[in-house]
mmCIF file of the C-alpha atoms, coordinates in Angstrom:
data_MODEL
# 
_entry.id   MODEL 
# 
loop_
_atom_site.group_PDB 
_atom_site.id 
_atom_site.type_symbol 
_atom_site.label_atom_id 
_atom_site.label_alt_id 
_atom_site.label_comp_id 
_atom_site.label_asym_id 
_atom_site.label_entity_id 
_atom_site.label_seq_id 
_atom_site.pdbx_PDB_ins_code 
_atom_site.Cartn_x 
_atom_site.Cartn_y 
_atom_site.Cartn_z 
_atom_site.occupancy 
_atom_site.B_iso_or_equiv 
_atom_site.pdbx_formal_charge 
_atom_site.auth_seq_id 
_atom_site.auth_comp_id 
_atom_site.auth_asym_id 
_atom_site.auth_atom_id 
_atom_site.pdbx_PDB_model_num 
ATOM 1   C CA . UNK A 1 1   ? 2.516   -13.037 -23.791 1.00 0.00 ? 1   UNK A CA 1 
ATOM 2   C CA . UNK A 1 2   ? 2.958   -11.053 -20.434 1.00 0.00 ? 2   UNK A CA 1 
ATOM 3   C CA . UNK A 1 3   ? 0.212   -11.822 -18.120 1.00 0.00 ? 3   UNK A CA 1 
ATOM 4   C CA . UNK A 1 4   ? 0.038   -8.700  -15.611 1.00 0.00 ? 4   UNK A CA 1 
ATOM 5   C CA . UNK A 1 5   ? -2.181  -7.663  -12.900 1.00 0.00 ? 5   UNK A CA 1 
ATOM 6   C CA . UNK A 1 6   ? -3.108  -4.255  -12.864 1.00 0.00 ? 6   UNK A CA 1 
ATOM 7   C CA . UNK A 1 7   ? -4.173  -2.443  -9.419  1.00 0.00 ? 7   UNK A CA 1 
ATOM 8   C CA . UNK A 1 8   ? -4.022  1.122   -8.660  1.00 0.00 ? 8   UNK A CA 1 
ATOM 9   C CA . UNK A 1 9   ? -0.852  2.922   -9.084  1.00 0.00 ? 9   UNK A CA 1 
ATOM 10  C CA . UNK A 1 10  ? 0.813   -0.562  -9.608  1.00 0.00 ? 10  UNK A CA 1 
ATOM 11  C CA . UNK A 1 11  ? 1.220   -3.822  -11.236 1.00 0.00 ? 11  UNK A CA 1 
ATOM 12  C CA . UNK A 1 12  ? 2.428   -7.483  -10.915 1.00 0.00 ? 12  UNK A CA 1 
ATOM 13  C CA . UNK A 1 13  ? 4.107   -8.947  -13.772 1.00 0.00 ? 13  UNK A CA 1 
ATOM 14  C CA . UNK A 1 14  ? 3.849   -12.912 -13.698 1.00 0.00 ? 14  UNK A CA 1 
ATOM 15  C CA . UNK A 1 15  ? 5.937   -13.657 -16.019 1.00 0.00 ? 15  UNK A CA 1 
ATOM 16  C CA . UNK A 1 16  ? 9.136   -12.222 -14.413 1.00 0.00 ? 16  UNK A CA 1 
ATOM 17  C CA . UNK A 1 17  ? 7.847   -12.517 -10.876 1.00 0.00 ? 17  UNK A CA 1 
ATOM 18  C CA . UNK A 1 18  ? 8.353   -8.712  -10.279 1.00 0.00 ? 18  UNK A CA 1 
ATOM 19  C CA . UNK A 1 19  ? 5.887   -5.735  -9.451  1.00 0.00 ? 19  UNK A CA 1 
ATOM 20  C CA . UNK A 1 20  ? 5.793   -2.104  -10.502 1.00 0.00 ? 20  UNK A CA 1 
ATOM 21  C CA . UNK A 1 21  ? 5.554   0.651   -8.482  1.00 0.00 ? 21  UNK A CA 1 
ATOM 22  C CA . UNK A 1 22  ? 3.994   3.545   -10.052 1.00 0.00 ? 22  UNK A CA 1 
ATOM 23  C CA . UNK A 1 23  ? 3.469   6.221   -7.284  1.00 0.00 ? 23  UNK A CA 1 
ATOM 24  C CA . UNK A 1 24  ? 5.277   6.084   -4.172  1.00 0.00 ? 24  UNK A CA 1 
ATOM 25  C CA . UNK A 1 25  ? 9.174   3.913   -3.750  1.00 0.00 ? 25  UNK A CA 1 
ATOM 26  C CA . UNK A 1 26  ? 8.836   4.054   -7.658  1.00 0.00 ? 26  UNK A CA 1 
ATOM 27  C CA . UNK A 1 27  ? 10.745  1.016   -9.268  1.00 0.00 ? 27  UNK A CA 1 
ATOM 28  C CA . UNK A 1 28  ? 10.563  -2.789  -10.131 1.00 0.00 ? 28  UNK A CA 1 
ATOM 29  C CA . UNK A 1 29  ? 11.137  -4.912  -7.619  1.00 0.00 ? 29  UNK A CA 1 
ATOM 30  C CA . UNK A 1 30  ? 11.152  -9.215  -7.302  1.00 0.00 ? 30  UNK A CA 1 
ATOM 31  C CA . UNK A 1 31  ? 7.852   -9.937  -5.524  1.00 0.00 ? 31  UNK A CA 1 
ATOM 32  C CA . UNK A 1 32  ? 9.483   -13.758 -4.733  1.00 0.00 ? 32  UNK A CA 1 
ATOM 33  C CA . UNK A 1 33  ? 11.347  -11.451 -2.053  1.00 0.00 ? 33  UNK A CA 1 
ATOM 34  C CA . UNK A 1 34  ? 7.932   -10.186 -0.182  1.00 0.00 ? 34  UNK A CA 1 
ATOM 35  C CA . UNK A 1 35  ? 7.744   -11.373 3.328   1.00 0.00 ? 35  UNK A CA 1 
ATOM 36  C CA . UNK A 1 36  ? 4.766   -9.536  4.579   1.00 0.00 ? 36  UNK A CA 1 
ATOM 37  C CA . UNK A 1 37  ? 2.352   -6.419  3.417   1.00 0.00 ? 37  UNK A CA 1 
ATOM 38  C CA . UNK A 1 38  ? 0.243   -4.601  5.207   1.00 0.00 ? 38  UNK A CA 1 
ATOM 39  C CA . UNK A 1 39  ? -2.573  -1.440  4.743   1.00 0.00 ? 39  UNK A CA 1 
ATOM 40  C CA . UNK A 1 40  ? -1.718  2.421   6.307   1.00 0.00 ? 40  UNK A CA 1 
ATOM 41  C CA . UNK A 1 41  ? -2.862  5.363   6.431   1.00 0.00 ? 41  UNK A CA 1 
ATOM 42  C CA . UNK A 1 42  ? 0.199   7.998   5.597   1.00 0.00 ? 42  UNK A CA 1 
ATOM 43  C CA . UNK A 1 43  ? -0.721  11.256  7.633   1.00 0.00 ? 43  UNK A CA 1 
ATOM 44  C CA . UNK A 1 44  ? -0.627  13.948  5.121   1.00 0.00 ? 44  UNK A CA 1 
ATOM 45  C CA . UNK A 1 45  ? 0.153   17.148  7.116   1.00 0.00 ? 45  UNK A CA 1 
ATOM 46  C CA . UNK A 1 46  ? 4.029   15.187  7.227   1.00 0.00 ? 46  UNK A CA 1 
ATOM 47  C CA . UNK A 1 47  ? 4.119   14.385  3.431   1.00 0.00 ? 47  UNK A CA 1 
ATOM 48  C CA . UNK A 1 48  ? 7.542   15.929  1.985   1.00 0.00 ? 48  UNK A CA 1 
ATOM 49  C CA . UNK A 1 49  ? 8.303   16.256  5.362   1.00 0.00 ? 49  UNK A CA 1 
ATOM 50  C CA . UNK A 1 50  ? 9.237   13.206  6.840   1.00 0.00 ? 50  UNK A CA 1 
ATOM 51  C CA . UNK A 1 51  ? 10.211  9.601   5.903   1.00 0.00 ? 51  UNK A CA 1 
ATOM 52  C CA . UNK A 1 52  ? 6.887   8.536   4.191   1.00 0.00 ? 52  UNK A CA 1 
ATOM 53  C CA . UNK A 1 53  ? 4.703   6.273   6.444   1.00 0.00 ? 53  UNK A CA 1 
ATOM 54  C CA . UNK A 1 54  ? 6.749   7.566   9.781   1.00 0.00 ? 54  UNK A CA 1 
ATOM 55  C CA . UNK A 1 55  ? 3.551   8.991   10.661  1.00 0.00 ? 55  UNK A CA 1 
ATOM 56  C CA . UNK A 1 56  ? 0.329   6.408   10.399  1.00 0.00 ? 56  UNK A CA 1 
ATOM 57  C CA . UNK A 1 57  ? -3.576  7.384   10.998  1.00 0.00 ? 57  UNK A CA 1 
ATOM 58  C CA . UNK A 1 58  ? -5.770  4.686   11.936  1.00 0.00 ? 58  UNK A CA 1 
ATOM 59  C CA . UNK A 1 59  ? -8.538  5.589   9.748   1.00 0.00 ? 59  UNK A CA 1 
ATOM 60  C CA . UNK A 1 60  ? -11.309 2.635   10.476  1.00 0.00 ? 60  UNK A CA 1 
ATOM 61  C CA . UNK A 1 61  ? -12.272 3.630   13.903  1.00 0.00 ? 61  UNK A CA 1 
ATOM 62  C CA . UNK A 1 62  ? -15.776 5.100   13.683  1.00 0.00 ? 62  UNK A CA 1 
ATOM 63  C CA . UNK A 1 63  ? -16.073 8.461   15.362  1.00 0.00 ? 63  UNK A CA 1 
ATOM 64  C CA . UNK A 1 64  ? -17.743 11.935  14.135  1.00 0.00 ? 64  UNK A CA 1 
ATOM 65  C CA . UNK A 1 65  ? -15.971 13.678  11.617  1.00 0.00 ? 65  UNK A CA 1 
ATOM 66  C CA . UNK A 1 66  ? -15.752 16.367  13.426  1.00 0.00 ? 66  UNK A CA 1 
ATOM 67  C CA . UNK A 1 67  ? -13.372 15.117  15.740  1.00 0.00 ? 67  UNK A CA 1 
ATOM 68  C CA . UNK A 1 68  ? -10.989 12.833  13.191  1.00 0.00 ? 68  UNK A CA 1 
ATOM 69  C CA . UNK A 1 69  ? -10.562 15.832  10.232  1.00 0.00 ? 69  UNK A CA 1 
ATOM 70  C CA . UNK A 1 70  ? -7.377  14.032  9.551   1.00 0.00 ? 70  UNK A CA 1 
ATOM 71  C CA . UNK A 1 71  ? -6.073  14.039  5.847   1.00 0.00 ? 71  UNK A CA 1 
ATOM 72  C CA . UNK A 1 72  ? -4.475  10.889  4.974   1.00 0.00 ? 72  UNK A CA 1 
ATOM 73  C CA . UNK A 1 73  ? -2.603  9.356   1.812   1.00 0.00 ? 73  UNK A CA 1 
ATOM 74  C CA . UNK A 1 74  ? -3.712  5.095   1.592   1.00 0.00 ? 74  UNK A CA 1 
ATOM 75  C CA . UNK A 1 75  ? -1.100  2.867   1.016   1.00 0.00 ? 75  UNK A CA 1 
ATOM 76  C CA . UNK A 1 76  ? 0.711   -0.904  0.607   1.00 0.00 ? 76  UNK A CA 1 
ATOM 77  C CA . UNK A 1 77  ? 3.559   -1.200  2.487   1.00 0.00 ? 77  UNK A CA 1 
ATOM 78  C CA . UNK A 1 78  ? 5.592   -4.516  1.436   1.00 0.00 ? 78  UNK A CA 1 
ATOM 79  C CA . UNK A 1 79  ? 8.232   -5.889  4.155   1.00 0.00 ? 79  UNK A CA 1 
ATOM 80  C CA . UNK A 1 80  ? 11.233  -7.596  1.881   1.00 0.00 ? 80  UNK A CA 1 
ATOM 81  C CA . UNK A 1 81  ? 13.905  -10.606 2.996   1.00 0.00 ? 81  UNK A CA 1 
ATOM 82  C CA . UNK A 1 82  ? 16.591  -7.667  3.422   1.00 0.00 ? 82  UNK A CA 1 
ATOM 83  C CA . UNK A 1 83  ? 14.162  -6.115  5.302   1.00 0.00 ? 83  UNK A CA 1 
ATOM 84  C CA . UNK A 1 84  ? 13.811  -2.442  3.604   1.00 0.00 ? 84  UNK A CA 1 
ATOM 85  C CA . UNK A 1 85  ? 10.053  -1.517  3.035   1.00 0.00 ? 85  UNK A CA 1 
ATOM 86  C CA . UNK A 1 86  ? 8.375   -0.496  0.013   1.00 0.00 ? 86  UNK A CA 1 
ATOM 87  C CA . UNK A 1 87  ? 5.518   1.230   -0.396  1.00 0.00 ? 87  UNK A CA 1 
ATOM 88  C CA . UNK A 1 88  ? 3.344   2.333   -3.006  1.00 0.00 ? 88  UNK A CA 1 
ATOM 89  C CA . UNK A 1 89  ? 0.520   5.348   -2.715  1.00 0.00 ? 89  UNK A CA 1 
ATOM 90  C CA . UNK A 1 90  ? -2.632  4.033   -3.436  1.00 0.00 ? 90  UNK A CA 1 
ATOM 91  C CA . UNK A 1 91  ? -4.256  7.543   -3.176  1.00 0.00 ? 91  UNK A CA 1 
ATOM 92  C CA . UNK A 1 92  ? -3.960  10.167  -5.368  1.00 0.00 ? 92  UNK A CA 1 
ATOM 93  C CA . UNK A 1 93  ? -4.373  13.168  -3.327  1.00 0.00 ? 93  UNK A CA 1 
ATOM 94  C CA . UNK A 1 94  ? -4.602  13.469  0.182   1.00 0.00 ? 94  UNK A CA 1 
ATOM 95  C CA . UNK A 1 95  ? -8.220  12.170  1.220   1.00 0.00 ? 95  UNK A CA 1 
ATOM 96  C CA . UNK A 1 96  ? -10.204 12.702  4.277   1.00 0.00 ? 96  UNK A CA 1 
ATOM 97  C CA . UNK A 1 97  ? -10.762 9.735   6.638   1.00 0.00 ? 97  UNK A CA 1 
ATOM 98  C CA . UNK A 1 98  ? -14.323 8.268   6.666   1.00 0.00 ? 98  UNK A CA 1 
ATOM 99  C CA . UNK A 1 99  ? -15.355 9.383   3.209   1.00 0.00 ? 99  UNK A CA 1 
ATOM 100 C CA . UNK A 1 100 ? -16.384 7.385   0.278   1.00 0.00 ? 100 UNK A CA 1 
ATOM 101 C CA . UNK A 1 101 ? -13.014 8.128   -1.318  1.00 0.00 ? 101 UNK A CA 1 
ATOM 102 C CA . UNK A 1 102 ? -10.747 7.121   1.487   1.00 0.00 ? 102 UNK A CA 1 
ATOM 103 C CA . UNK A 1 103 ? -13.295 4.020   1.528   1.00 0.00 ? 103 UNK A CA 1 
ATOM 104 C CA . UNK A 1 104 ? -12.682 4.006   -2.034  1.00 0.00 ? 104 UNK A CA 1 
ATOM 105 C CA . UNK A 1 105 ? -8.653  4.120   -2.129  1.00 0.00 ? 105 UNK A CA 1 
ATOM 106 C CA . UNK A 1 106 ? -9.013  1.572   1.431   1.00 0.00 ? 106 UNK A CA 1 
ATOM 107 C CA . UNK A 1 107 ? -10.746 -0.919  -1.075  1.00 0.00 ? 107 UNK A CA 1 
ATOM 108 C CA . UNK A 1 108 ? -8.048  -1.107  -3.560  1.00 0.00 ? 108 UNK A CA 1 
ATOM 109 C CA . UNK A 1 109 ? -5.775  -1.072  -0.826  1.00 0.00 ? 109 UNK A CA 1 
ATOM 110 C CA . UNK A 1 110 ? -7.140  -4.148  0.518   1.00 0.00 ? 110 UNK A CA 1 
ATOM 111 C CA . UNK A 1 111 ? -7.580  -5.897  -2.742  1.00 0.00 ? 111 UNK A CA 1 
ATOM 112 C CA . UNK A 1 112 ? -3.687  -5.324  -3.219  1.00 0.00 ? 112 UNK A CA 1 
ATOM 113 C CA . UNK A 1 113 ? -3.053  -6.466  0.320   1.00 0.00 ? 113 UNK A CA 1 
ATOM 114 C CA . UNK A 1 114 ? -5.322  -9.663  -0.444  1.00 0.00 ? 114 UNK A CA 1 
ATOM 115 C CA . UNK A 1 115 ? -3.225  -10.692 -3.940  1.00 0.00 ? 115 UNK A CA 1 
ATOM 116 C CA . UNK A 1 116 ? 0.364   -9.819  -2.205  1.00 0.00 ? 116 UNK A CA 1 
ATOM 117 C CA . UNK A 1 117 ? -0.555  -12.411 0.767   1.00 0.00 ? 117 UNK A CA 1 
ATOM 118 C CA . UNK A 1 118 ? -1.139  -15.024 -1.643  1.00 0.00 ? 118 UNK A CA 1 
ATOM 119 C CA . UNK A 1 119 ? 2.604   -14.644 -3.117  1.00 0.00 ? 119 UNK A CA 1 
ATOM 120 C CA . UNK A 1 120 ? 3.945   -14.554 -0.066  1.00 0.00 ? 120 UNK A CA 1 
ATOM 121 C CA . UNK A 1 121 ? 1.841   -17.977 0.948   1.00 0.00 ? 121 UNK A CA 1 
ATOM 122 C CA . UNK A 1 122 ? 4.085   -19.473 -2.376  1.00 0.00 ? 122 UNK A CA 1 
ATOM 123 C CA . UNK A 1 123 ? 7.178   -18.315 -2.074  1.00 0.00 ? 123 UNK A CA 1 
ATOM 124 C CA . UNK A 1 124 ? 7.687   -17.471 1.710   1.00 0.00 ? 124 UNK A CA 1 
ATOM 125 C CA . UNK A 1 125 ? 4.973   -19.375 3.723   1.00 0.00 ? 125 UNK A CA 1 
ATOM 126 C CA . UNK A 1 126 ? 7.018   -19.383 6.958   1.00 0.00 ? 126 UNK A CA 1 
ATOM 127 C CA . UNK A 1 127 ? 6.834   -15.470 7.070   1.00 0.00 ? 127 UNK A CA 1 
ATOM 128 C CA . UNK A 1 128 ? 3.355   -15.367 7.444   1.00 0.00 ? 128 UNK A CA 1 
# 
């Protein structure tokens, strides 16, 4: 039986020690090879544009809306042992900072971010 852990727009497989990306660097990749992760905030006036995550938003940082009205896409990116970066989209659609949904998409952001640093604590503790 395949035990897998769902999150948004992804999935770990624990069986064959790989995970799923569904929106974003789509593919299957080993997650034995993750040596760090981290949350960001995509700008989304770049999206299509440029490289994805070329352009980050720090989105915590409590000021008036009226002066942020940036759009942002929430992501995972995951740093490999050959060093490319993956990412997956945790967003759906480009969200406002400081509203419930990019509070909402940040969550399950962080909850991905939480489950990735315990794999890398296995399989590469020295990259911490």
């Amino acid at each position: 039986m395949k035990e897998k852990v769902e999150f948004k727009n992804m999935y770990f497989d624990k069986d064959n020690k790989t995970f799923t990306i569904l929106k974003g660097k789509k593919g299957t990749y080993s997650y034995t090879d993750i040596v760090k992760c981290y949350v960001a905030n995509d700008d989304a006036k770049f999206e299509g544009k440029e490289e994805p995550f070329k352009h980050t938003v720090i989105g915590d940082v409590l000021q008036p809306l009226v002066f942020t009205n940036k759009y942002v896409y929430v992501g995972v990116i995951f740093e490999m042992k050959d060093h490319s970066k993956i990412y997956v989209y945790v967003s759906d659609d480009k969200t406002p900072v400081q509203t419930l949904q990019y509070y909402e998409d940040k969550r399950n952001a962080d909850d991905i971010k939480a489950f990735t640093k315990n794999i890398i604590s296995k399989y590469n503790p020295t990259s911490n």
